[in-house]
């Protein structure tokens, strides 16, 4: 008797996760919009001349370069929405200029994106790739073989919300810290793509009372290596010490490096900052908006820990609003400050003046703000 393996997990979800892996490896993905047609999606980070030549044959002059509104603004086009530039040929040099060059300008009309273009951009974001893609419409005469992954556009569109609903706790253990000996690490799987999220429970917080909480997005350079370009590591350790002093709290360590752009794009932005641009302009040059992070899955983590009311440690009003919208009651919010250095003053000033963060460029302890 021949047995057939059938996975109980929905095919749509697994296909998106495989598509994320394909995008990260630089391979094209077929996005199936059913009645809306299908498109071939190629990221730009690994667009070799050989791959471009292959795509050019398939495109037959119908390819387009899809760029986000942020990048289009840097190209001199003031518009709110994303846009598409026609590619009569899949020319790597022209594509690189439009997508990456600092001083580039739009060299052709920009058309409104189609729904499938938007889903393709979302797939690039999930893969932590640069949000710029080559799109090739596939007519009935083009057939993709089994080596090209096919994914439903509807599955990409609903993937983030789907993963939030299925966030699960997978491991937990005591891990004593230098500033908080009684500490437990709790690992959750899901929320953002294929990544894990961690709740650090400090002391003995009482879920019956408002619990001190910090949502801390991972910062490899600041948290681990003590980078002088930001105050993230200081905020992390100050928050943990404060929770220990107050008898308990929970720090959610969220895998959303570089405001959700990923470590590679964060380092690309750092290079632009080294050339004189502030953090806001550097991200915009790469095609990113002010902040790509989501915090709905953080609220789900708190719910699974039995926490519904919080005292939030943050300088970011968006975190306050995001938790409130997700059903968590923010009873109060408190500031947390790190060191001000010659290297991070411009960064902190930009977060205050351009992102609306509630920052004072002095002090190191959380300060209650009602």
mmCIF file of N, CA and C in Angstrom, residues 231-275:
data_model
loop_
_atom_site.group_PDB
_atom_site.id
_atom_site.type_symbol
_atom_site.label_atom_id
_atom_site.label_comp_id
_atom_site.label_asym_id
_atom_site.label_seq_id
_atom_site.Cartn_x
_atom_site.Cartn_y
_atom_site.Cartn_z
ATOM 1 N N UNK A 231 20.966 54.461 21.544
ATOM 2 C CA UNK A 231 20.852 54.315 22.994
ATOM 3 C C UNK A 231 20.133 53.018 23.368
ATOM 4 N N UNK A 232 20.040 52.077 22.423
ATOM 5 C CA UNK A 232 19.222 50.876 22.630
ATOM 6 C C UNK A 232 19.723 50.009 23.776
ATOM 7 N N UNK A 233 21.041 49.751 23.812
ATOM 8 C CA UNK A 233 21.582 48.917 24.867
ATOM 9 C C UNK A 233 21.353 49.517 26.243
ATOM 10 N N UNK A 234 21.507 50.835 26.352
ATOM 11 C CA UNK A 234 21.255 51.508 27.629
ATOM 12 C C UNK A 234 19.791 51.358 28.038
ATOM 13 N N UNK A 235 18.888 51.550 27.084
ATOM 14 C CA UNK A 235 17.455 51.416 27.388
ATOM 15 C C UNK A 235 17.128 50.000 27.851
ATOM 16 N N UNK A 236 17.734 49.007 27.197
ATOM 17 C CA UNK A 236 17.489 47.607 27.556
ATOM 18 C C UNK A 236 17.898 47.335 29.004
ATOM 19 N N UNK A 237 19.134 47.653 29.325
ATOM 20 C CA UNK A 237 19.639 47.325 30.655
ATOM 21 C C UNK A 237 19.025 48.198 31.742
ATOM 22 N N UNK A 238 18.753 49.460 31.439
ATOM 23 C CA UNK A 238 18.102 50.333 32.412
ATOM 24 C C UNK A 238 16.707 49.826 32.739
ATOM 25 N N UNK A 239 15.988 49.369 31.725
ATOM 26 C CA UNK A 239 14.627 48.862 31.942
ATOM 27 C C UNK A 239 14.625 47.622 32.813
ATOM 28 N N UNK A 240 15.567 46.691 32.549
ATOM 29 C CA UNK A 240 15.636 45.462 33.344
ATOM 30 C C UNK A 240 15.969 45.790 34.802
ATOM 31 N N UNK A 241 16.931 46.694 35.019
ATOM 32 C CA UNK A 241 17.272 47.081 36.393
ATOM 33 C C UNK A 241 16.080 47.701 37.103
ATOM 34 N N UNK A 242 15.371 48.556 36.392
ATOM 35 C CA UNK A 242 14.209 49.238 36.972
ATOM 36 C C UNK A 242 13.131 48.228 37.357
ATOM 37 N N UNK A 243 12.874 47.260 36.491
ATOM 38 C CA UNK A 243 11.885 46.225 36.799
ATOM 39 C C UNK A 243 12.295 45.446 38.047
ATOM 40 N N UNK A 244 13.586 45.105 38.155
ATOM 41 C CA UNK A 244 14.062 44.369 39.318
ATOM 42 C C UNK A 244 13.891 45.187 40.592
ATOM 43 N N UNK A 245 14.181 46.483 40.519
ATOM 44 C CA UNK A 245 14.035 47.350 41.676
ATOM 45 C C UNK A 245 12.580 47.501 42.106
ATOM 46 N N UNK A 246 11.665 47.425 41.139
ATOM 47 C CA UNK A 246 10.247 47.602 41.424
ATOM 48 C C UNK A 246 9.551 46.281 41.784
ATOM 49 N N UNK A 247 10.279 45.194 41.798
ATOM 50 C CA UNK A 247 9.707 43.911 42.187
ATOM 51 C C UNK A 247 9.246 43.040 41.038
ATOM 52 N N UNK A 248 9.273 43.547 39.814
ATOM 53 C CA UNK A 248 8.882 42.708 38.688
ATOM 54 C C UNK A 248 8.481 43.493 37.459
ATOM 55 N N UNK A 249 8.513 42.811 36.341
ATOM 56 C CA UNK A 249 8.112 43.402 35.077
ATOM 57 C C UNK A 249 8.402 42.415 33.960
ATOM 58 N N UNK A 250 8.039 42.785 32.735
ATOM 59 C CA UNK A 250 8.267 41.911 31.574
ATOM 60 C C UNK A 250 8.826 42.754 30.431
ATOM 61 N N UNK A 251 9.955 42.327 29.911
ATOM 62 C CA UNK A 251 10.529 42.955 28.725
ATOM 63 C C UNK A 251 10.322 42.016 27.545
ATOM 64 N N UNK A 252 9.627 42.490 26.529
ATOM 65 C CA UNK A 252 9.423 41.704 25.308
ATOM 66 C C UNK A 252 10.531 42.057 24.325
ATOM 67 N N UNK A 253 11.386 41.066 24.041
ATOM 68 C CA UNK A 253 12.504 41.279 23.125
ATOM 69 C C UNK A 253 12.063 40.798 21.748
ATOM 70 N N UNK A 254 11.804 41.757 20.865
ATOM 71 C CA UNK A 254 11.139 41.490 19.593
ATOM 72 C C UNK A 254 12.145 41.510 18.436
ATOM 73 N N UNK A 255 12.092 40.497 17.609
ATOM 74 C CA UNK A 255 13.012 40.388 16.487
ATOM 75 C C UNK A 255 12.542 41.298 15.358
ATOM 76 N N UNK A 256 12.806 42.600 15.536
ATOM 77 C CA UNK A 256 12.422 43.603 14.541
ATOM 78 C C UNK A 256 13.581 44.584 14.365
ATOM 79 N N UNK A 257 14.730 44.023 14.035
ATOM 80 C CA UNK A 257 15.951 44.816 13.893
ATOM 81 C C UNK A 257 15.758 45.951 12.900
ATOM 82 N N UNK A 258 16.365 47.104 13.219
ATOM 83 C CA UNK A 258 16.343 48.233 12.292
ATOM 84 C C UNK A 258 14.962 48.760 12.019
ATOM 85 N N UNK A 259 14.136 48.884 13.056
ATOM 86 C CA UNK A 259 12.739 49.328 12.926
ATOM 87 C C UNK A 259 11.964 48.447 11.935
ATOM 88 N N UNK A 260 12.283 47.150 11.967
ATOM 89 C CA UNK A 260 11.564 46.196 11.131
ATOM 90 C C UNK A 260 12.152 45.990 9.755
ATOM 91 N N UNK A 261 13.288 46.632 9.448
ATOM 92 C CA UNK A 261 13.882 46.523 8.115
ATOM 93 C C UNK A 261 14.868 45.372 7.989
ATOM 94 N N UNK A 262 15.335 44.830 9.113
ATOM 95 C CA UNK A 262 16.317 43.758 9.079
ATOM 96 C C UNK A 262 17.732 44.286 9.220
ATOM 97 N N UNK A 263 18.632 43.425 9.661
ATOM 98 C CA UNK A 263 20.006 43.850 9.954
ATOM 99 C C UNK A 263 20.747 44.317 8.703
ATOM 100 N N UNK A 264 20.545 43.655 7.559
ATOM 101 C CA UNK A 264 21.270 44.069 6.348
ATOM 102 C C UNK A 264 20.875 45.485 5.937
ATOM 103 N N UNK A 265 19.574 45.773 5.952
ATOM 104 C CA UNK A 265 19.122 47.108 5.570
ATOM 105 C C UNK A 265 19.506 48.144 6.624
ATOM 106 N N UNK A 266 19.556 47.735 7.878
ATOM 107 C CA UNK A 266 20.026 48.655 8.918
ATOM 108 C C UNK A 266 21.471 49.074 8.662
ATOM 109 N N UNK A 267 22.321 48.119 8.303
ATOM 110 C CA UNK A 267 23.721 48.446 8.030
ATOM 111 C C UNK A 267 23.840 49.289 6.760
ATOM 112 N N UNK A 268 22.988 49.024 5.777
ATOM 113 C CA UNK A 268 22.971 49.892 4.589
ATOM 114 C C UNK A 268 22.621 51.330 4.989
ATOM 115 N N UNK A 269 21.644 51.474 5.885
ATOM 116 C CA UNK A 269 21.256 52.803 6.350
ATOM 117 C C UNK A 269 22.394 53.452 7.138
ATOM 118 N N UNK A 270 23.105 52.660 7.933
ATOM 119 C CA UNK A 270 24.244 53.198 8.674
ATOM 120 C C UNK A 270 25.306 53.765 7.736
ATOM 121 N N UNK A 271 25.525 53.087 6.610
ATOM 122 C CA UNK A 271 26.509 53.588 5.644
ATOM 123 C C UNK A 271 26.090 54.956 5.110
ATOM 124 N N UNK A 272 24.788 55.110 4.846
ATOM 125 C CA UNK A 272 24.292 56.406 4.386
ATOM 126 C C UNK A 272 24.414 57.454 5.480
ATOM 127 N N UNK A 273 24.175 57.057 6.725
ATOM 128 C CA UNK A 273 24.337 57.999 7.832
ATOM 129 C C UNK A 273 25.791 58.451 7.943
ATOM 130 N N UNK A 274 26.730 57.542 7.663
ATOM 131 C CA UNK A 274 28.146 57.901 7.709
ATOM 132 C C UNK A 274 28.497 58.919 6.636
ATOM 133 N N UNK A 275 27.639 58.992 5.592
ATOM 134 C CA UNK A 275 27.858 59.972 4.525
ATOM 135 C C UNK A 275 27.149 61.293 4.814
#
